[in-house]
XYZ file of N, CA and C in Angstrom:
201
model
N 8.505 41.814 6.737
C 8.129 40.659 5.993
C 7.026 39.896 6.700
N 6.665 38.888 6.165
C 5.344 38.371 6.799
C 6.166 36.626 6.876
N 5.574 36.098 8.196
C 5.730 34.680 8.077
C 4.953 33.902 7.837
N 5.973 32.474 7.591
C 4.903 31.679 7.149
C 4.647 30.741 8.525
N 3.669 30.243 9.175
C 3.350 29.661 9.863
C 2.671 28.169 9.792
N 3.024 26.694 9.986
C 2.688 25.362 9.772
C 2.241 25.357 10.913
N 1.163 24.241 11.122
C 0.358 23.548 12.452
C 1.400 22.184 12.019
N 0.853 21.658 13.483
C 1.880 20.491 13.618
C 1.690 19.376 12.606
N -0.129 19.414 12.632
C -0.133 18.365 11.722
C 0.329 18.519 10.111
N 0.368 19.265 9.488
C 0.920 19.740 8.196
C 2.422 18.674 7.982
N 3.377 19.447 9.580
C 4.834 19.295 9.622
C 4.663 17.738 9.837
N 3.626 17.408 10.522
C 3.831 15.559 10.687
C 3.419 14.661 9.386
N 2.891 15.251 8.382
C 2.384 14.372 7.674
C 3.418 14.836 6.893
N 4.217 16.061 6.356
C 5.479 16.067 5.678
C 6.671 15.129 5.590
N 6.422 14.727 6.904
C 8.041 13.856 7.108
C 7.682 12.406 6.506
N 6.276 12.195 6.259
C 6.515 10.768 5.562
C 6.269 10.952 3.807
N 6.292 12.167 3.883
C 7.078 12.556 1.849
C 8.116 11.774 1.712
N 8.090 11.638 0.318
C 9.055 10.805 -0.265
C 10.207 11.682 -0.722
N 9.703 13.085 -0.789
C 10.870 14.308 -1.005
C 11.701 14.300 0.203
N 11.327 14.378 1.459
C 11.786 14.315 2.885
C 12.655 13.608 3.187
N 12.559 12.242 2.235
C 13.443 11.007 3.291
C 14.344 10.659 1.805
N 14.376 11.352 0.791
C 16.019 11.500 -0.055
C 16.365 12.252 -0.291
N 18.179 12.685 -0.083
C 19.156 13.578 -0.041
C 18.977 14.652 -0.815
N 19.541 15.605 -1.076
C 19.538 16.207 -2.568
C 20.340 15.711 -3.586
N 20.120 15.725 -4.643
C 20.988 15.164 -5.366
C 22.299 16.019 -5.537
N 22.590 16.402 -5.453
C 23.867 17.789 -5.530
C 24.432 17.704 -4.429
N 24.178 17.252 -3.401
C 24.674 16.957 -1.812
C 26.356 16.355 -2.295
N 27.775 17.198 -1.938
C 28.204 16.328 -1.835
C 28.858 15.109 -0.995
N 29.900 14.356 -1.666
C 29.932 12.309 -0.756
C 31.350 13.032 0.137
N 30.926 13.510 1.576
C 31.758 13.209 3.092
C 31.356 12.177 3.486
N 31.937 11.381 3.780
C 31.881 10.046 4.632
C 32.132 10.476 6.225
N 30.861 10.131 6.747
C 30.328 10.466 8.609
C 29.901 11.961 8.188
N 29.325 12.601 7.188
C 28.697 13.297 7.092
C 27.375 13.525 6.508
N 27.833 13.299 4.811
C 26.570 12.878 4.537
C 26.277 12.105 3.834
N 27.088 11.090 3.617
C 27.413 9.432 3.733
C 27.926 8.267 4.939
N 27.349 7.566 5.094
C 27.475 7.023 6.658
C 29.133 6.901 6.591
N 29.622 6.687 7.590
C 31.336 6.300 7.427
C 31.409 4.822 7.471
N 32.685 4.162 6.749
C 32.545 2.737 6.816
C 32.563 2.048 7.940
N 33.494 2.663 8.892
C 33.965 2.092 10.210
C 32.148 1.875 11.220
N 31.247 3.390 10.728
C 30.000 3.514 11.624
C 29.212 2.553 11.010
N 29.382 1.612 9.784
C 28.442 1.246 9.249
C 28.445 -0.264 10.072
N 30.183 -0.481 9.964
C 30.254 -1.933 10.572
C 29.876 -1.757 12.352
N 29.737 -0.844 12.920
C 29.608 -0.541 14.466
C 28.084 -0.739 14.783
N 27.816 -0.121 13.376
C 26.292 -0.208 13.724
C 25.646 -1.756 13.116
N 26.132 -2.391 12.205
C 25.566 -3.888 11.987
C 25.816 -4.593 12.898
N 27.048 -4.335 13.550
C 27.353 -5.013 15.127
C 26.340 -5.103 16.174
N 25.994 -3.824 16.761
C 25.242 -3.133 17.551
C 23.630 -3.750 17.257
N 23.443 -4.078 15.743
C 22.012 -4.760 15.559
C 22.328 -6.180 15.668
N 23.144 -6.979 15.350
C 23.106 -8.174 15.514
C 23.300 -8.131 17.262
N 23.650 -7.438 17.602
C 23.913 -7.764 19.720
C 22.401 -7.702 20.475
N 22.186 -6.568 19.312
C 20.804 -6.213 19.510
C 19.457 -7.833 19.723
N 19.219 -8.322 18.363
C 18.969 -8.833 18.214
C 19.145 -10.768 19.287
N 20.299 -10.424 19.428
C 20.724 -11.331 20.021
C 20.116 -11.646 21.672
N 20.580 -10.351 22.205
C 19.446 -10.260 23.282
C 18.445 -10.627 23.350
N 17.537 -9.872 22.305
C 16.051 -9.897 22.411
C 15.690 -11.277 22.116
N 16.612 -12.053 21.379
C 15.863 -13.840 21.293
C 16.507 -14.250 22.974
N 17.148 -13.956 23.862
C 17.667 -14.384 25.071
C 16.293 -14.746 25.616
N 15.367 -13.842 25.506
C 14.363 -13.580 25.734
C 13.821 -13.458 27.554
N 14.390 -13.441 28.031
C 13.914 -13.701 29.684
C 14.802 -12.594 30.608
N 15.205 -11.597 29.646
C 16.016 -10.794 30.451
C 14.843 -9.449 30.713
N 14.619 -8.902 31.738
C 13.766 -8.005 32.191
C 14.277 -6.769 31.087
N 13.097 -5.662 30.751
C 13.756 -4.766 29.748
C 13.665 -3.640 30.795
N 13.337 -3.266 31.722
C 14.636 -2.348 32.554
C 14.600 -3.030 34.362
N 15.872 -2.874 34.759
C 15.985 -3.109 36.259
C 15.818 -2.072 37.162
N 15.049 -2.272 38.245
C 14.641 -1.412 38.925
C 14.552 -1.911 40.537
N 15.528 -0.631 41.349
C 15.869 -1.075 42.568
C 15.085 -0.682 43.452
N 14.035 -1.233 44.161
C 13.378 -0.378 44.813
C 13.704 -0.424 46.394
């Protein structure tokens, strides 16, 4: 058989398709598979508000380093 071969740039400008970034429709609903799970959804709104929270702290160094 013969292959098919992409350059990078092809594969990089693919991923911002609008085909790329929604599911199939026929996909089916697992939750923590290929529906987020409820428990990961609230872990992760957590995780952005802590997030967030930090970053207005504002005076905390963004990495420590022992020299």
């Amino acid at each position: 058989g013969t292959r098919i071969i992409y350059d990078r740039k092809f594969l990089m400008e693919c991923r911002n398709s609008p085909v790329a970034k929604t599911p199939p429709s026929d996909l089916p609903d697992i939750p923590g598979v290929t529906s987020p799970n409820v428990e990961e959804l609230k872990i992760e709104n957590n995780h952005v508000q802590n997030c967030d929270e930090k970053a207005s702290a504002g005076e905390e160094e963004q990495f420590d380093m022992d020299i």
